[in-house]
Amino acid sequence: MTEATEDTARHTAANIDIASSDDVAAEAEAVKMTPLPWEKLLVLLSVRLAEPINYSLILPFVYKMVLDFGVAKSTKDVAFYATLLFTSFSSCQALTIMYWGRLSDRIGRRPVLLIGLAGNLVSYMTFGLAKSFWVALAARLFNGLLAGNVAVVKSVISEISDDSNRASMMAYLSLMGNVGMVLGAAIGGIFADPAHQYPAVFGNIQLFITFPYLLPCAIGCSVTVFGLLMGTFKFQETLVRNKPRAVPPTANSSSQTLAIETAPLLAIGDQEAQEIHQPAQRSIKELLTPTVVRVMTTNFFMCLAMSMGDQIYPIFAASSTSDGGLGFESRYIGFSLAISGLSIFYVQLFVYPRLERRYGALFCYHRGQMMLLVPFLCLSLLSLLAAHLERLANGANIPLLPGSWSLSVELLEHAGLWVLLIALLLVQIVAKVMVFTSINLITANLAPSRNELGFMNGAQQLAMTLTRIIGPLLTGTIWTWSIKHAWPFPFDSHFVWTVATLFTLTSYFVSLRIPKTVNTFAAGKSNDGGSEEE
């Protein structure tokens, strides 16, 4: 009887364990299968796409544009004026980004998004029509003042998602940012100065002879017009402005509150949404907890390194081999960025969401930081190979298409240069996907309630914007200084890449002190105003 009783007990316990495991698996699957609100998401992504396209549009041709303006005294000074065009946008954005995020918490997301799109449209058409450096600079300044959409879009994502699909939606948001950067660079490189690049097609069109950079800007602005139309007619306001009301405690009040707070905001009926009690916004001092400060610090240094990498590549690629560059034309720079960017779709949509669900956003952030060291340490070395090829070709341009090469050792060396270049740019783009998507998730997860989403995302974007000021300034200054002086390695043309590597390592060591609790969305757990626990 004793053995039979023990066997029965074991079988019963095993059945209970199996049932419990099945329940947990079923619950996890239910959470995992929360559908994405595609109609709202597609509208939001169309709004988001405009800014990165127009931001990266000037990367391939900014070097030549500055030369055409005649403002630089020599080719060694071009980097300085190109830096001014980059930092002018970011400087003005840094002054207003927190204002736009906070304003969207008060008046709604939709009006702020529409203002940003309208400003983007006007400024980039002006930029394309600029005939002097100072007009182009003024257009960039105006664009930066109204560029607050990226912080607002992140707040919308947090409001239309829940814990089960927030990572996927943030991945799509980062995808649009990365795709926009790649498309913008490709458009700028392929369509800049079309009258000279494609004389058979555009050579007789006086408009493009007079305004050589109008065509890429007009193509970028067409994306802005589409986003503006979608935002005007399709975007539904996601900010719920509620009046606090006293709720008498009942037996079911806790479960009702939990059900409301763990569901997507837009899944709540309008009448029910009006009855939700929202706590007052916390002060900035209350929000800047130690973990928030660490996240913002690592984000700052990481974005500073990536900003330097984004800024230096087109200058490095366009500079002559004697100055430590590759000697590429604008279209080759655009092609190199576009080809390497093809991996974004797969990594962003399939690889990253699986890694994040399994290991968490913090793990993915660390891996992205380590991957970024590879291109920073190796890209500058390609100038040695480019200089060797230039000597072999007696100053001939590096051809783009294999059909123009003869079957020789030189062919293999040219092919090797392009393979290495694309491979390193590919690693850089994958690393940026890992870093940016993770930091977006971590920042949203830090918000103690939905009322602070605008502030948290605005603060993160402020840190990123500051790096877009400091990064290009450092890059232009270091690059100009290093090629003007005959200093030994690593203080020659390689020095700017070395500095970016040091910033990446600093960001990594700071991030090691961030707790794993940042992998969880705090606003989805509680809106009671509780403080963060370390």
mmCIF file of N, CA and C in Angstrom, residues 247-293:
data_model
loop_
_atom_site.group_PDB
_atom_site.id
_atom_site.type_symbol
_atom_site.label_atom_id
_atom_site.label_comp_id
_atom_site.label_asym_id
_atom_site.label_seq_id
_atom_site.Cartn_x
_atom_site.Cartn_y
_atom_site.Cartn_z
ATOM 1 N N VAL A 247 -12.027 57.155 -7.010
ATOM 2 C CA VAL A 247 -12.577 55.831 -7.265
ATOM 3 C C VAL A 247 -12.734 55.119 -5.940
ATOM 4 N N PRO A 248 -13.954 54.812 -5.516
ATOM 5 C CA PRO A 248 -14.148 54.126 -4.239
ATOM 6 C C PRO A 248 -13.535 52.737 -4.282
ATOM 7 N N PRO A 249 -12.828 52.332 -3.240
ATOM 8 C CA PRO A 249 -12.210 51.001 -3.224
ATOM 9 C C PRO A 249 -13.264 49.912 -3.210
ATOM 10 N N THR A 250 -13.111 48.942 -4.076
ATOM 11 C CA THR A 250 -14.005 47.794 -4.138
ATOM 12 C C THR A 250 -13.173 46.545 -4.238
ATOM 13 N N ALA A 251 -13.822 45.435 -4.131
ATOM 14 C CA ALA A 251 -13.112 44.158 -4.188
ATOM 15 C C ALA A 251 -12.504 43.919 -5.551
ATOM 16 N N ASN A 252 -13.133 44.478 -6.584
ATOM 17 C CA ASN A 252 -12.664 44.221 -7.945
ATOM 18 C C ASN A 252 -11.791 45.346 -8.492
ATOM 19 N N SER A 253 -11.578 46.409 -7.676
ATOM 20 C CA SER A 253 -10.861 47.572 -8.216
ATOM 21 C C SER A 253 -9.433 47.235 -8.606
ATOM 22 N N SER A 254 -8.743 46.408 -7.803
ATOM 23 C CA SER A 254 -7.355 46.078 -8.119
ATOM 24 C C SER A 254 -7.251 45.298 -9.411
ATOM 25 N N SER A 255 -8.124 44.307 -9.574
ATOM 26 C CA SER A 255 -8.060 43.507 -10.800
ATOM 27 C C SER A 255 -8.439 44.319 -12.016
ATOM 28 N N GLN A 256 -9.417 45.264 -11.851
ATOM 29 C CA GLN A 256 -9.800 46.106 -12.979
ATOM 30 C C GLN A 256 -8.653 47.022 -13.376
ATOM 31 N N THR A 257 -7.978 47.603 -12.367
ATOM 32 C CA THR A 257 -6.849 48.489 -12.654
ATOM 33 C C THR A 257 -5.725 47.725 -13.344
ATOM 34 N N LEU A 258 -5.430 46.496 -12.866
ATOM 35 C CA LEU A 258 -4.385 45.691 -13.475
ATOM 36 C C LEU A 258 -4.718 45.367 -14.914
ATOM 37 N N ALA A 259 -5.973 45.011 -15.174
ATOM 38 C CA ALA A 259 -6.385 44.675 -16.537
ATOM 39 C C ALA A 259 -6.241 45.870 -17.461
ATOM 40 N N ILE A 260 -6.573 47.049 -16.930
ATOM 41 C CA ILE A 260 -6.468 48.262 -17.760
ATOM 42 C C ILE A 260 -5.021 48.588 -18.064
ATOM 43 N N GLU A 261 -4.154 48.480 -17.031
ATOM 44 C CA GLU A 261 -2.783 48.946 -17.200
ATOM 45 C C GLU A 261 -1.933 47.990 -18.011
ATOM 46 N N THR A 262 -2.293 46.703 -18.053
ATOM 47 C CA THR A 262 -1.507 45.750 -18.829
ATOM 48 C C THR A 262 -2.013 45.604 -20.247
ATOM 49 N N ALA A 263 -3.106 46.284 -20.598
ATOM 50 C CA ALA A 263 -3.615 46.243 -21.965
ATOM 51 C C ALA A 263 -3.072 47.428 -22.745
ATOM 52 N N PRO A 264 -3.009 47.309 -24.101
ATOM 53 C CA PRO A 264 -2.612 48.473 -24.896
ATOM 54 C C PRO A 264 -3.544 49.633 -24.649
ATOM 55 N N LEU A 265 -2.998 50.835 -24.632
ATOM 56 C CA LEU A 265 -3.791 52.014 -24.304
ATOM 57 C C LEU A 265 -4.964 52.181 -25.251
ATOM 58 N N LEU A 266 -4.736 51.945 -26.546
ATOM 59 C CA LEU A 266 -5.789 52.190 -27.511
ATOM 60 C C LEU A 266 -6.834 51.086 -27.549
ATOM 61 N N ALA A 267 -6.584 49.994 -26.774
ATOM 62 C CA ALA A 267 -7.583 48.939 -26.728
ATOM 63 C C ALA A 267 -8.702 49.282 -25.755
ATOM 64 N N ILE A 268 -8.539 50.328 -24.984
ATOM 65 C CA ILE A 268 -9.533 50.723 -23.998
ATOM 66 C C ILE A 268 -10.573 51.597 -24.664
ATOM 67 N N GLY A 269 -11.794 51.385 -24.329
ATOM 68 C CA GLY A 269 -12.853 52.198 -24.910
ATOM 69 C C GLY A 269 -12.729 53.644 -24.504
ATOM 70 N N ASP A 270 -13.280 54.538 -25.328
ATOM 71 C CA ASP A 270 -13.161 55.971 -25.061
ATOM 72 C C ASP A 270 -13.754 56.346 -23.708
ATOM 73 N N GLN A 271 -14.931 55.772 -23.382
ATOM 74 C CA GLN A 271 -15.578 56.108 -22.131
ATOM 75 C C GLN A 271 -14.762 55.605 -20.950
ATOM 76 N N GLU A 272 -14.218 54.362 -21.091
ATOM 77 C CA GLU A 272 -13.406 53.808 -20.015
ATOM 78 C C GLU A 272 -12.116 54.594 -19.849
ATOM 79 N N ALA A 273 -11.525 54.999 -20.979
ATOM 80 C CA ALA A 273 -10.263 55.737 -20.906
ATOM 81 C C ALA A 273 -10.420 57.036 -20.149
ATOM 82 N N GLN A 274 -11.568 57.684 -20.301
ATOM 83 C CA GLN A 274 -11.795 58.945 -19.621
ATOM 84 C C GLN A 274 -11.890 58.770 -18.109
ATOM 85 N N GLU A 275 -12.137 57.511 -17.671
ATOM 86 C CA GLU A 275 -12.325 57.280 -16.246
ATOM 87 C C GLU A 275 -11.045 56.836 -15.547
ATOM 88 N N ILE A 276 -9.956 56.640 -16.333
ATOM 89 C CA ILE A 276 -8.716 56.189 -15.710
ATOM 90 C C ILE A 276 -8.066 57.345 -14.964
ATOM 91 N N HIS A 277 -7.672 57.078 -13.756
ATOM 92 C CA HIS A 277 -6.986 58.103 -12.984
ATOM 93 C C HIS A 277 -5.502 58.115 -13.361
ATOM 94 N N GLN A 278 -5.008 59.251 -13.832
ATOM 95 C CA GLN A 278 -3.604 59.401 -14.186
ATOM 96 C C GLN A 278 -2.910 60.253 -13.135
ATOM 97 N N PRO A 279 -1.775 59.792 -12.606
ATOM 98 C CA PRO A 279 -1.054 60.590 -11.611
ATOM 99 C C PRO A 279 -0.447 61.823 -12.240
ATOM 100 N N ALA A 280 -0.180 62.831 -11.407
ATOM 101 C CA ALA A 280 0.445 64.051 -11.891
ATOM 102 C C ALA A 280 1.873 63.753 -12.350
ATOM 103 N N GLN A 281 2.355 64.550 -13.293
ATOM 104 C CA GLN A 281 3.704 64.343 -13.804
ATOM 105 C C GLN A 281 4.728 64.603 -12.707
ATOM 106 N N ARG A 282 5.741 63.732 -12.636
ATOM 107 C CA ARG A 282 6.812 63.884 -11.660
ATOM 108 C C ARG A 282 7.747 65.007 -12.076
ATOM 109 N N SER A 283 8.505 65.503 -11.120
ATOM 110 C CA SER A 283 9.499 66.531 -11.435
ATOM 111 C C SER A 283 10.689 65.870 -12.124
ATOM 112 N N ILE A 284 11.488 66.674 -12.793
ATOM 113 C CA ILE A 284 12.662 66.150 -13.480
ATOM 114 C C ILE A 284 13.629 65.502 -12.487
ATOM 115 N N LYS A 285 13.761 66.108 -11.298
ATOM 116 C CA LYS A 285 14.657 65.555 -10.291
ATOM 117 C C LYS A 285 14.212 64.159 -9.864
ATOM 118 N N GLU A 286 12.899 63.955 -9.736
ATOM 119 C CA GLU A 286 12.380 62.644 -9.348
ATOM 120 C C GLU A 286 12.614 61.605 -10.435
ATOM 121 N N LEU A 287 12.579 62.027 -11.686
ATOM 122 C CA LEU A 287 12.743 61.088 -12.795
ATOM 123 C C LEU A 287 14.195 60.687 -13.012
ATOM 124 N N LEU A 288 15.140 61.553 -12.646
ATOM 125 C CA LEU A 288 16.551 61.269 -12.892
ATOM 126 C C LEU A 288 17.126 60.394 -11.785
ATOM 127 N N THR A 289 16.690 59.149 -11.730
ATOM 128 C CA THR A 289 17.195 58.167 -10.778
ATOM 129 C C THR A 289 18.594 57.717 -11.209
ATOM 130 N N PRO A 290 19.327 57.021 -10.331
ATOM 131 C CA PRO A 290 20.664 56.549 -10.713
ATOM 132 C C PRO A 290 20.680 55.688 -11.974
ATOM 133 N N THR A 291 19.705 54.807 -12.113
ATOM 134 C CA THR A 291 19.667 53.963 -13.307
ATOM 135 C C THR A 291 19.403 54.796 -14.559
ATOM 136 N N VAL A 292 18.502 55.761 -14.447
ATOM 137 C CA VAL A 292 18.227 56.634 -15.597
ATOM 138 C C VAL A 292 19.484 57.399 -15.992
ATOM 139 N N VAL A 293 20.225 57.890 -15.015
ATOM 140 C CA VAL A 293 21.448 58.638 -15.298
ATOM 141 C C VAL A 293 22.469 57.736 -15.994
#
